[in-house]
Short mmCIF file of C-alpha atoms (C1' of nucleotides) in Angstrom, two decimals:
data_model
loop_
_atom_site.label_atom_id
_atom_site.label_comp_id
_atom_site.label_asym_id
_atom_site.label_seq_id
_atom_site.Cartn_x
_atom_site.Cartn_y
_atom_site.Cartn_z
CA UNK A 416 68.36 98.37 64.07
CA UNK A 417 69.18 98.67 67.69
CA UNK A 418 68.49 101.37 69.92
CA UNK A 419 69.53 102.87 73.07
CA UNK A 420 67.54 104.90 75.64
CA UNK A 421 69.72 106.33 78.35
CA UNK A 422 68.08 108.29 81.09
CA UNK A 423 69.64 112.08 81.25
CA UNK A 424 71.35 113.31 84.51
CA UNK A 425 69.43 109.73 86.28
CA UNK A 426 69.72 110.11 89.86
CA UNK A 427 69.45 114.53 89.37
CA UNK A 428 66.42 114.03 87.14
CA UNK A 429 64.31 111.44 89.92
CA UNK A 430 65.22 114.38 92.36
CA UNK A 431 64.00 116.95 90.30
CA UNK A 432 60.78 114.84 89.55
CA UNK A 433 59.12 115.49 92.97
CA UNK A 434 61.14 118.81 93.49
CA UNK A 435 60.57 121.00 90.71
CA UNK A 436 62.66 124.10 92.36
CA UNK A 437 65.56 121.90 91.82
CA UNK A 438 65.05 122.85 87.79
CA UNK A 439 67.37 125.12 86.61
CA UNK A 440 69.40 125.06 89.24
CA UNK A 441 72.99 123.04 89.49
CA UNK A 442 72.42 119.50 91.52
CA UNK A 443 74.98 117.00 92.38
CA UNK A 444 73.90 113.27 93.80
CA UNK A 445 76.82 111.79 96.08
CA UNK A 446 77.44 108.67 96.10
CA UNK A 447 77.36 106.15 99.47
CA UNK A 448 78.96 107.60 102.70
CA UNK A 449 78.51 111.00 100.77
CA UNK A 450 82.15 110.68 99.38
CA UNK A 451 81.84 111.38 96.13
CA UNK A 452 79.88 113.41 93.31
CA UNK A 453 78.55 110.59 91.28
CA UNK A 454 75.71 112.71 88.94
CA UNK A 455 75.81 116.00 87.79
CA UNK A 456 73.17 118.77 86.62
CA UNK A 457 73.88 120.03 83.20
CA UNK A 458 74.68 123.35 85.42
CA UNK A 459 76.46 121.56 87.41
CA UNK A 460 78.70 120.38 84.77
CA UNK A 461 78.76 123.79 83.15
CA UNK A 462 80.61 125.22 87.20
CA UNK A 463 83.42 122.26 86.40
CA UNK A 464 82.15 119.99 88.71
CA UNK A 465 84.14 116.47 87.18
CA UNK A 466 82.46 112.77 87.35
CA UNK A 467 83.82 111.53 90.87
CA UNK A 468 85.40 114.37 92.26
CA UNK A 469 85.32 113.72 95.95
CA UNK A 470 82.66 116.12 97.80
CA UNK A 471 85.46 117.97 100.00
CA UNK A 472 87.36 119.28 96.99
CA UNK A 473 84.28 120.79 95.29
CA UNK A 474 82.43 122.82 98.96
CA UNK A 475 83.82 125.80 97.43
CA UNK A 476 82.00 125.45 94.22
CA UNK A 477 78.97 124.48 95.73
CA UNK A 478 79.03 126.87 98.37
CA UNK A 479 79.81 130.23 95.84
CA UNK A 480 76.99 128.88 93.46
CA UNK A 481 74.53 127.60 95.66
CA UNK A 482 74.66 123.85 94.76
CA UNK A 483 71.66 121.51 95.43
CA UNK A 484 73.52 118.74 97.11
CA UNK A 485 72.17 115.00 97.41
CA UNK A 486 72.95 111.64 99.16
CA UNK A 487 72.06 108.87 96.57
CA UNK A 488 68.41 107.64 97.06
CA UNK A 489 68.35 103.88 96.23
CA UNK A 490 64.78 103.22 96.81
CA UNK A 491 63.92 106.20 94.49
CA UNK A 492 66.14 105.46 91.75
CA UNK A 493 65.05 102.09 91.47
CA UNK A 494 62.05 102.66 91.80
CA UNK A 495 61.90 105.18 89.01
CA UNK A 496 63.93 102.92 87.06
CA UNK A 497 61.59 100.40 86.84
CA UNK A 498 58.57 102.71 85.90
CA UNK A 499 61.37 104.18 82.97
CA UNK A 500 61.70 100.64 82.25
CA UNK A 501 58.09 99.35 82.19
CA UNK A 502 56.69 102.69 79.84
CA UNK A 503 59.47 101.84 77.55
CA UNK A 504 58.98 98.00 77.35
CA UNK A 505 55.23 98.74 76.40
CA UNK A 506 56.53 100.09 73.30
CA UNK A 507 58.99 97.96 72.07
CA UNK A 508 59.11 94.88 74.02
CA UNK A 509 62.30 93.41 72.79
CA UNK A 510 64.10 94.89 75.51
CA UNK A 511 67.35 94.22 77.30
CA UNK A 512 67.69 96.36 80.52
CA UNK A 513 71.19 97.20 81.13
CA UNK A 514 71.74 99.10 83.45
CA UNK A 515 69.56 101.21 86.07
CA UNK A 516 69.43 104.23 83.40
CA UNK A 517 70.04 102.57 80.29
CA UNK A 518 68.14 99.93 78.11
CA UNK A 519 69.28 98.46 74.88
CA UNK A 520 65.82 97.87 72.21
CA UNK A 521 65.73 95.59 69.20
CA UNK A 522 63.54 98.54 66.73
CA UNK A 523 63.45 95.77 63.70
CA UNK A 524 59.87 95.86 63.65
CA UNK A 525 59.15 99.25 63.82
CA UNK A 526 60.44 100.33 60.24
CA UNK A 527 57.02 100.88 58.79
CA UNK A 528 56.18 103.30 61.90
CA UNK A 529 59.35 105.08 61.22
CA UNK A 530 62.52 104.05 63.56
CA UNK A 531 62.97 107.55 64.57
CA UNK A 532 59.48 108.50 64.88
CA UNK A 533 58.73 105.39 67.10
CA UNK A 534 61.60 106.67 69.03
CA UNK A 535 60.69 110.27 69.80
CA UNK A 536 57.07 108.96 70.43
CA UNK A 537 59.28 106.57 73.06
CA UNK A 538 60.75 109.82 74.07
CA UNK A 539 57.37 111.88 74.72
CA UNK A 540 55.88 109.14 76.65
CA UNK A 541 58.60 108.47 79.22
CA UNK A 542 58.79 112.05 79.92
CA UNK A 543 54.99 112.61 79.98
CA UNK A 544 54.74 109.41 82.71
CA UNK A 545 57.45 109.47 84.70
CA UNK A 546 58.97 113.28 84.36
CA UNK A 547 62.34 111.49 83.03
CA UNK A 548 64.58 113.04 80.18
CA UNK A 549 65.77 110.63 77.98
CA UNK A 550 68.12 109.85 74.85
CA UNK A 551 67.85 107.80 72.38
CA UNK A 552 70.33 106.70 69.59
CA UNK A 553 69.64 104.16 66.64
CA UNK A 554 72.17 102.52 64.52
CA UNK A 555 73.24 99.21 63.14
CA UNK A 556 74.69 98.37 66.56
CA UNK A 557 75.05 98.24 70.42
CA UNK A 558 78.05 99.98 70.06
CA UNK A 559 77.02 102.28 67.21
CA UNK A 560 73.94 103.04 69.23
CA UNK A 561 75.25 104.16 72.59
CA UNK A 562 77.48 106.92 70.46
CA UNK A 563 74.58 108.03 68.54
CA UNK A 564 72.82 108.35 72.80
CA UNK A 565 75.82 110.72 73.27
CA UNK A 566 75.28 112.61 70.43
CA UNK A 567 71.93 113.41 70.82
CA UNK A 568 72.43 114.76 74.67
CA UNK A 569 74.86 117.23 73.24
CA UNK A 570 73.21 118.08 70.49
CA UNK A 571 69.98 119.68 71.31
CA UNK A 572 68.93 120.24 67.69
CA UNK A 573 67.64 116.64 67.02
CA UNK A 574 65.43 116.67 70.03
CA UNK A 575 67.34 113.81 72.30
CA UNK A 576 67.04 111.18 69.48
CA UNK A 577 69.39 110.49 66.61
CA UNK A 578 69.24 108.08 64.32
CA UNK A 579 72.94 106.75 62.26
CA UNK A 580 72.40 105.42 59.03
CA UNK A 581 73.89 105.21 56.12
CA UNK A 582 77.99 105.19 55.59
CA UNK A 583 78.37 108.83 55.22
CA UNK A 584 76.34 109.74 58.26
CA UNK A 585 78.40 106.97 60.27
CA UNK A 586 81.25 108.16 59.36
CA UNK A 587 80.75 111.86 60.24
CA UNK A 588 79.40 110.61 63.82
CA UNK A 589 82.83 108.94 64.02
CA UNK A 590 85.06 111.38 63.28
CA UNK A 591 83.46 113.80 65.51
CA UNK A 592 84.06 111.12 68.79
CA UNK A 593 86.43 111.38 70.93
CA UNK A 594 88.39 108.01 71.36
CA UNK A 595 87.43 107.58 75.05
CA UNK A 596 83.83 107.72 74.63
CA UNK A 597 83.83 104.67 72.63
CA UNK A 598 81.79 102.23 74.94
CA UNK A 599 84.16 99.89 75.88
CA UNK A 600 87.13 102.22 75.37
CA UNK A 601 87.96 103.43 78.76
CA UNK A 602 91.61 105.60 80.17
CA UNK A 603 93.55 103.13 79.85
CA UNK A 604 93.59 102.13 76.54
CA UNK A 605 92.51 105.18 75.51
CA UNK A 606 96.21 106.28 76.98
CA UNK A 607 97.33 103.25 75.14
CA UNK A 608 95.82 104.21 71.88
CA UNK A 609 97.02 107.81 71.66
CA UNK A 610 100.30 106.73 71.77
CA UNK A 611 99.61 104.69 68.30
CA UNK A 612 98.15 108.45 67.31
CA UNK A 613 94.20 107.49 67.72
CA UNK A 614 92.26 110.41 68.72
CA UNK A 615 88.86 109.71 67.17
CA UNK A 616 86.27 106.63 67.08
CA UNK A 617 86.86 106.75 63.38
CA UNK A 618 91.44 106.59 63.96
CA UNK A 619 89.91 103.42 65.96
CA UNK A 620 87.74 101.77 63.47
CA UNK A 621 90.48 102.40 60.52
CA UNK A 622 93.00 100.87 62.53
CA UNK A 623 94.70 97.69 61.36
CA UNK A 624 92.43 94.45 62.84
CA UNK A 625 95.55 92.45 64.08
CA UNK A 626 97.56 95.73 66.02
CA UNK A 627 93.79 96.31 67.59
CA UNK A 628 94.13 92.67 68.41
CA UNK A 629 97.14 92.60 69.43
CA UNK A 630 97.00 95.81 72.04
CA UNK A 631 93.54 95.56 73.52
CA UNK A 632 92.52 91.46 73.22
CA UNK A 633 89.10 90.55 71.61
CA UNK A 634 87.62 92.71 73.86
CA UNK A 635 89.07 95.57 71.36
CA UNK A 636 88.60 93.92 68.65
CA UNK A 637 85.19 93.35 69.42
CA UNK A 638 84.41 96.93 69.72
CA UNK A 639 86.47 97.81 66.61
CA UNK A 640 84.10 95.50 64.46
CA UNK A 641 81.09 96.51 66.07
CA UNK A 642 82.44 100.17 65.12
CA UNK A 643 82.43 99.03 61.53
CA UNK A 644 79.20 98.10 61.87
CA UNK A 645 79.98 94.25 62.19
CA UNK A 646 77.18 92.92 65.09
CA UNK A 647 79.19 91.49 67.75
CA UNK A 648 76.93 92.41 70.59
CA UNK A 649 73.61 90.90 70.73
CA UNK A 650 70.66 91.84 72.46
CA UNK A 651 70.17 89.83 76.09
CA UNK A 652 66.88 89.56 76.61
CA UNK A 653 67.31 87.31 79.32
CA UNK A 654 69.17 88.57 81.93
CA UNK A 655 72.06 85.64 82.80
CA UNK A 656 72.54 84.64 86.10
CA UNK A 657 74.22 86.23 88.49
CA UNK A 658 77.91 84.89 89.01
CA UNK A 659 78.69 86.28 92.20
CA UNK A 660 76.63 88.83 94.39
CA UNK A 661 78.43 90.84 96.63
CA UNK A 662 77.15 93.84 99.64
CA UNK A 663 79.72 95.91 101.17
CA UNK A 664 79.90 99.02 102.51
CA UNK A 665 82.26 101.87 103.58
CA UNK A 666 81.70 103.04 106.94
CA UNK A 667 80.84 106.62 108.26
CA UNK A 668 84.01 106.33 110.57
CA UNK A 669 86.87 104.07 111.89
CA UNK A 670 85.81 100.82 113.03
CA UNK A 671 88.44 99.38 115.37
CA UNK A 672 86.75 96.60 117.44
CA UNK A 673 86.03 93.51 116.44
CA UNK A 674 82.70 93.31 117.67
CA UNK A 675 81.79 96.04 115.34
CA UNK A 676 83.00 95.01 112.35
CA UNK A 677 80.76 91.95 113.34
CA UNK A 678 77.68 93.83 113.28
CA UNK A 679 78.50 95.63 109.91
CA UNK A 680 79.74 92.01 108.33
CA UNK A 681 76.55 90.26 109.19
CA UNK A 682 74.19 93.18 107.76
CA UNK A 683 76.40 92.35 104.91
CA UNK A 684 75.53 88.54 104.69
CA UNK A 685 72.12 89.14 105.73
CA UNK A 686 71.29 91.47 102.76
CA UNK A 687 73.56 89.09 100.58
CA UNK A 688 71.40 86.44 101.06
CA UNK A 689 68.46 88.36 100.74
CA UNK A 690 69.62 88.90 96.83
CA UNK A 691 70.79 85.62 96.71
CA UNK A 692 67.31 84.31 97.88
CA UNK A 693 65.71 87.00 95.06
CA UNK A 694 67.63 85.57 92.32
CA UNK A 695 66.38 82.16 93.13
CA UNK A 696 69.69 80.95 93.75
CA UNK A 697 72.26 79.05 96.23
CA UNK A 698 75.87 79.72 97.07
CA UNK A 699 78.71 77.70 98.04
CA UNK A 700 81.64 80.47 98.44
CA UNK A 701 81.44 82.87 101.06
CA UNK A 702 84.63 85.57 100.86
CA UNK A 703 84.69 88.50 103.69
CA UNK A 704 87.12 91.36 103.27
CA UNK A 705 87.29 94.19 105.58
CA UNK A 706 90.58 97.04 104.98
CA UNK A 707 91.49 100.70 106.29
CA UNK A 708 90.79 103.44 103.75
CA UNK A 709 92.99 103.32 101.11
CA UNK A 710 94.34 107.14 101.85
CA UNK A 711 95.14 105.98 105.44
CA UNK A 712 98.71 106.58 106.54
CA UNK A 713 100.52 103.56 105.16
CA UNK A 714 101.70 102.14 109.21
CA UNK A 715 97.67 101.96 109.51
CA UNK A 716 96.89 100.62 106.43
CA UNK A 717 95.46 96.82 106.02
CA UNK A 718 93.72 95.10 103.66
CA UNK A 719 92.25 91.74 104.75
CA UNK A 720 90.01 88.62 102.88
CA UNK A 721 89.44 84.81 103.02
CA UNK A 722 87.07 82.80 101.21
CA UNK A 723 85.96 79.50 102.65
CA UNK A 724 83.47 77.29 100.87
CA UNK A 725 80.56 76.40 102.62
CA UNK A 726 79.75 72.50 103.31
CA UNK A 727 76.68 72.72 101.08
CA UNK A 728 74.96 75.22 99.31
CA UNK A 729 72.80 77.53 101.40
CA UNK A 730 70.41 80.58 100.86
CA UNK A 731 69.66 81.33 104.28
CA UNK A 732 70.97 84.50 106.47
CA UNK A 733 71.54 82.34 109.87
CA UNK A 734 73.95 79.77 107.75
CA UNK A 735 75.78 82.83 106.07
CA UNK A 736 75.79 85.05 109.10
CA UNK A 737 77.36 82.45 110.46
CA UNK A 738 80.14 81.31 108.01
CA UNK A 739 81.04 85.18 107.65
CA UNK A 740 81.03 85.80 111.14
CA UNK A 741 83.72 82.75 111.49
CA UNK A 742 86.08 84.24 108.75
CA UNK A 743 86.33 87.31 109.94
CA UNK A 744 87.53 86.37 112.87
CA UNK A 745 89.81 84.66 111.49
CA UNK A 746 90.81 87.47 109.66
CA UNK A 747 90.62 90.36 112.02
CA UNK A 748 93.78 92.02 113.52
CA UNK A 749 93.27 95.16 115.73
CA UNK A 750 95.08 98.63 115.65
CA UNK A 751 93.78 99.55 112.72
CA UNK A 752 90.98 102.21 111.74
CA UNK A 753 88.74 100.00 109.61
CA UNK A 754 86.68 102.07 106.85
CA UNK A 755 85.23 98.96 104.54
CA UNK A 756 83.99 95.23 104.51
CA UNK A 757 81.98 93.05 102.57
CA UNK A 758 80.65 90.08 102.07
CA UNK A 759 81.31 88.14 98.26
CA UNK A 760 78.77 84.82 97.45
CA UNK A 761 80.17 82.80 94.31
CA UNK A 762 79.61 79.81 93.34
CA UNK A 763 76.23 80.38 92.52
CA UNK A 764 73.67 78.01 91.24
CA UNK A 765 69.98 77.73 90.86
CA UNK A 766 67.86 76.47 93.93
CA UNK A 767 66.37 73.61 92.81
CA UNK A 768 68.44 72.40 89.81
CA UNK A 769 66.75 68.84 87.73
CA UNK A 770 67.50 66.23 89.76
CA UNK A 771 67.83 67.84 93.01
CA UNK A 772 70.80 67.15 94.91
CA UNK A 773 70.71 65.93 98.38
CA UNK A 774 73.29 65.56 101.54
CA UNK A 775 74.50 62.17 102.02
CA UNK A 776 74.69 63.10 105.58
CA UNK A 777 71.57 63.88 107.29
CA UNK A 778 70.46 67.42 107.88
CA UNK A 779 67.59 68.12 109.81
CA UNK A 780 68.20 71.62 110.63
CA UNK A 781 67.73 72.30 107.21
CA UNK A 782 64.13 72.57 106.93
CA UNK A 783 63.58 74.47 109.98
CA UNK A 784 65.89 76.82 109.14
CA UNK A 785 64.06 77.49 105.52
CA UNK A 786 61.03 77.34 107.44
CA UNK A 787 62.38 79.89 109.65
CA UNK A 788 64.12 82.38 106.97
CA UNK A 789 60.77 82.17 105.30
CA UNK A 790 58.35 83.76 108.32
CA UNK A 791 61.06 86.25 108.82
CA UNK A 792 60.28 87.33 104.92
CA UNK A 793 57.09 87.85 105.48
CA UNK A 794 57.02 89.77 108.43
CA UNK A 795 59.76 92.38 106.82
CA UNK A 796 57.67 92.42 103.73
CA UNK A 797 54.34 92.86 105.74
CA UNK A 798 55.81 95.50 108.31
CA UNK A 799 58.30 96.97 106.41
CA UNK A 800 62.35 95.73 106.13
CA UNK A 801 64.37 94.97 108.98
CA UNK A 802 61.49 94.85 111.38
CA UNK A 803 63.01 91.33 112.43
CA UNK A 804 66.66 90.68 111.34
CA UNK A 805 69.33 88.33 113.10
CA UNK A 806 70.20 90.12 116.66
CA UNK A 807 74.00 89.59 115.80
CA UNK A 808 73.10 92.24 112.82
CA UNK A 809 72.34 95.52 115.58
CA UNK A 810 73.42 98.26 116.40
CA UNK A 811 74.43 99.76 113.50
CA UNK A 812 76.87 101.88 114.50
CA UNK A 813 79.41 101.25 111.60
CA UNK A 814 76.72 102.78 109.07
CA UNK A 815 77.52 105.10 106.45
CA UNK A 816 77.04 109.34 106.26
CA UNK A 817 73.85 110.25 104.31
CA UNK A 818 72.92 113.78 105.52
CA UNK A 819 71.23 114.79 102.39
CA UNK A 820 68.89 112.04 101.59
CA UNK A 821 65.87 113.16 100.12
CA UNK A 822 62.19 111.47 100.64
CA UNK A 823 61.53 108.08 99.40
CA UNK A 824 58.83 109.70 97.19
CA UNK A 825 57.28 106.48 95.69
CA UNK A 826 57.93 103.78 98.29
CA UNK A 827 57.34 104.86 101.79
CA UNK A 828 54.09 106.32 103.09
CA UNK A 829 55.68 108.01 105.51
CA UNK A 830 58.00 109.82 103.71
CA UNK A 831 56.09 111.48 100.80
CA UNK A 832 54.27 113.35 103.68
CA UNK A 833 57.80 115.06 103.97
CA UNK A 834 57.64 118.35 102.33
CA UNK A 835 61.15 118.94 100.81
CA UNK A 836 62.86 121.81 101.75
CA UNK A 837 65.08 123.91 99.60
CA UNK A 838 67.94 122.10 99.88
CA UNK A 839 71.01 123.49 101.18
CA UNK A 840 74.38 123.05 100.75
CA UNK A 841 76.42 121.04 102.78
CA UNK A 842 77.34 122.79 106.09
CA UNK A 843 81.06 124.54 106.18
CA UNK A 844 84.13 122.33 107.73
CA UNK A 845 84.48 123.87 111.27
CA UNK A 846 87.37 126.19 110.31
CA UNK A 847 85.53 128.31 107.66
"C1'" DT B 1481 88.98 115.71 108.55
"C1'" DC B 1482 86.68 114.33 104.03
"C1'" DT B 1483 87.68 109.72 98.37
"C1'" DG B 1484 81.11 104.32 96.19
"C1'" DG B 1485 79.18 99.94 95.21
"C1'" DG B 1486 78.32 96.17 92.23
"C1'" DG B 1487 79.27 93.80 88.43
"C1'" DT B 1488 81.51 91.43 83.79
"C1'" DC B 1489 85.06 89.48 80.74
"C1'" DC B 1490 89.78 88.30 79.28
"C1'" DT B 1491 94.53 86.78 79.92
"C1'" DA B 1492 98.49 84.52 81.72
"C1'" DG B 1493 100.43 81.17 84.48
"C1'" DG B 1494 100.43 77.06 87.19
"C1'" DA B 1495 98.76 72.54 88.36
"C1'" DC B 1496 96.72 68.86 86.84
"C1'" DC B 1497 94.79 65.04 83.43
"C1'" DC B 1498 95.63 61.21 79.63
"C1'" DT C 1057 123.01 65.63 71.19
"C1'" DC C 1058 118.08 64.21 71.68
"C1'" DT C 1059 112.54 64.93 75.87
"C1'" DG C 1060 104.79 65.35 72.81
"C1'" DG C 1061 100.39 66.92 72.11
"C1'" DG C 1062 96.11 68.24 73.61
"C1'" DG C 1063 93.37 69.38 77.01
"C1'" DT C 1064 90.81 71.37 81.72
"C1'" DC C 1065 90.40 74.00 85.84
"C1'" DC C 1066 91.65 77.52 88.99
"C1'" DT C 1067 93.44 81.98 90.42
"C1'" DA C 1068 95.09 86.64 90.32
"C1'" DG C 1069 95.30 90.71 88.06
"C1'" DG C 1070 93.80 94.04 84.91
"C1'" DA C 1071 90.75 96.04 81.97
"C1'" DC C 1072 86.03 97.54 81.24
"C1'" DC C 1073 80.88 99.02 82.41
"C1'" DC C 1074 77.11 101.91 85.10
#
DNA sequence: TCTGGGGTCCTAGGACCC
DNA sequence: TCTGGGGTCCTAGGACCC
């Protein structure tokens, strides 16, 4: 049996964790730049409050009902995450970590413990050691599993774990699903569906095999079997390599000059390689895109990318920097008020792959600059990050909104001397 | 005024190979 | 009149996930 634990409210809950006035009271987390509502309190849900809305259409709601309003804390929620992760590992260690909130759990061993008893013990713990709520669903499979998750956070009668086994009980959980949310099912071919008259996850797993095939590829299918209770998910217990890593950013206003947009792209690269360089990896495509917001007035509007590859593989922020600072100038065209840019690594491969390749052509930059990228590691890890970065990465001034950012509880000294205030809502626009 | 960031997989079409 | 069969690789676009 498989099981799912999936962190309730994530990014509300870590708040609440070191602010305990925030209980009971509606929260919303924003995402980057403060744009958008991106997690919601249960009470916050209750007032209407939808997954995404942007923050400017809900001020009134927040400011009649007195919403706790956050920017999203990175360095918390990961942090959190991996103390989530860890306490549930230590009880059931075949474990596939899926997403910040969420972690898949192969239970086959624990049948003479009791599946569900394992997994409210699972439950208690978390909650006990980190101050996280969260849900748990068991069944046959992944798929099966993440809609018996959903039906334990609504249903607060089976105490935030539910277990699906046996036809009958499948079934029921089925029928009482709403089509779109089937993992894996999302608008669109949810929109797509209704039209064939599917409503429920059990229309969906009694439809014909070859229409499902036919209208939503083997990714449908897929889901359709694993519906049925056919395993075509396994558990990844090994987290695959990363295929491309990417860092962008939207900015907290128009960027017009080029030297700007410089600044913000190399952060970009810098940080990219800084993940490349975690994963133990190398990449030999560099893509840079920068573009207007995509609700600018359509004379303004641009959208803008090239990808060059780079003439060998490279891990280092000075070679990247570099490359990306090349493209976009290739790339840039004033007049317009730039909001976003990025910086996309593919071709990635491991560092030092058997029989390690070498350049035909001399290089003796190369270990300097590894030698080089290496002290600079150590300093930011010693004295805390970007205490030494590139000086074409400065200034800063393209950076994104974040005037609600709580403490970094568990990773800065500093900060958990901050004693959070009640949190307020975000100030009026100037004409209220 | 104000709208996130970071991924994956599949499919179709085109260019190419023998 | 009539023009093969079996592949690979790449890219762009579209769907999905959290």
């Amino acid at each position: 049996m498989f099981a799912l634990a999936d962190c309730n409210n994530f990014y509300v809950s870590c708040e609440r964790v070191f602010n305990p006035m925030l209980c009971g009271r509606p929260v919303v987390v924003l995402s980057n730049n403060d744009g958008c509502v991106i997690a919601r309190s249960e009470e916050s849900k209750a007032l209407g409050i939808a997954m995404g809305t942007p923050l400017f259409r809900c001020r009134d709601v927040i400011g009649r009902h007195g919403v706790a309003v956050f920017s999203s804390n990175y360095p918390l929620y990961g942090d959190m995450s991996s103390r989530v992760m860890n306490t549930l590992g230590a009880m059931a260690p075949e474990q596939e970590r899926y997403s910040i909130d969420e972690a898949f759990f192969d239970l086959s061993g624990f049948r003479r413990f009791g599946l569900r008893e394992h997994a409210a013990l699972m439950r208690r713990t978390v909650l006990k050691h980190t101050g996280i709520p969260v849900s748990i669903g068991i069944a046959h499979t992944k798929t099966l599993a993440k809609l018996a998750a959903k039906a334990a956070k609504k249903d607060p009668s089976c105490g935030g774990v539910l277990m699906l086994e046996g036809a009958d009980r499948v079934r029921r959980a089925l029928a009482s699903t709403h089509l779109e949310d089937v993992w894996g099912i999302g608008r669109q071919w949810s929109l797509k569906l209704a039209l064939q008259g599917i409503q429920t996850a059990a229309d969906f797993a009694g439809m014909p095999p070859a229409l499902v095939r036919r209208l939503l590829g083997v990714t449908g299918a897929k889901v359709q079997a694993e519906l049925q209770g056919h395993r075509c998910l396994p558990l990844e217990l090994v987290r695959p390599m990363k295929q491309t890593i990417c860092t962008s950013r939207s900015f907290g206003r128009n960027v017009f000059s080029v030297e700007e947009l410089q600044e913000a792209v190399a952060s970009f690269a810098s940080r990219a390689a800084s993940k490349l360089r975690r994963e133990g990896s190398t990449a030999s495509l560099l893509t840079v895109f920068i573009s207007t917001s995509p609700f600018a007035a359509s004379a303004l509007r641009r959208e803008a990318s090239r990808t060059v590859s780079l003439p060998r593989a490279a891990d280092d922020a000075m070679t990247l920097v570099t490359a990306a600072s090349r493209v976009l100038e290739a790339i840039y065209q004033g007049g317009h008020p730039y909001r976003k840019a990025g910086v996309l690594l593919g071709a990635i491969a491991p560092k030092n792959p058997p029989g390690e390749s070498f350049l035909l052509f001399g290089d003796e930059g190369e270990g300097r600059a590894e030698a080089l990228q290496q002290v600079m590691e150590q300093v930011n890890l010693r004295y805390g990050n970007g205490s030494i970065r590139l000086a074409a990465e400065d200034s800063r001034a393209w950076e994104p909104l974040c005037r609600h950012i709580s403490p970094r509880y568990t990773t800065s000294w500093e900060e958990i001397l901050r004693v959070p205030s009640a949190p307020q809502a975000p100030p009026a626009p100037a004409h209220r």
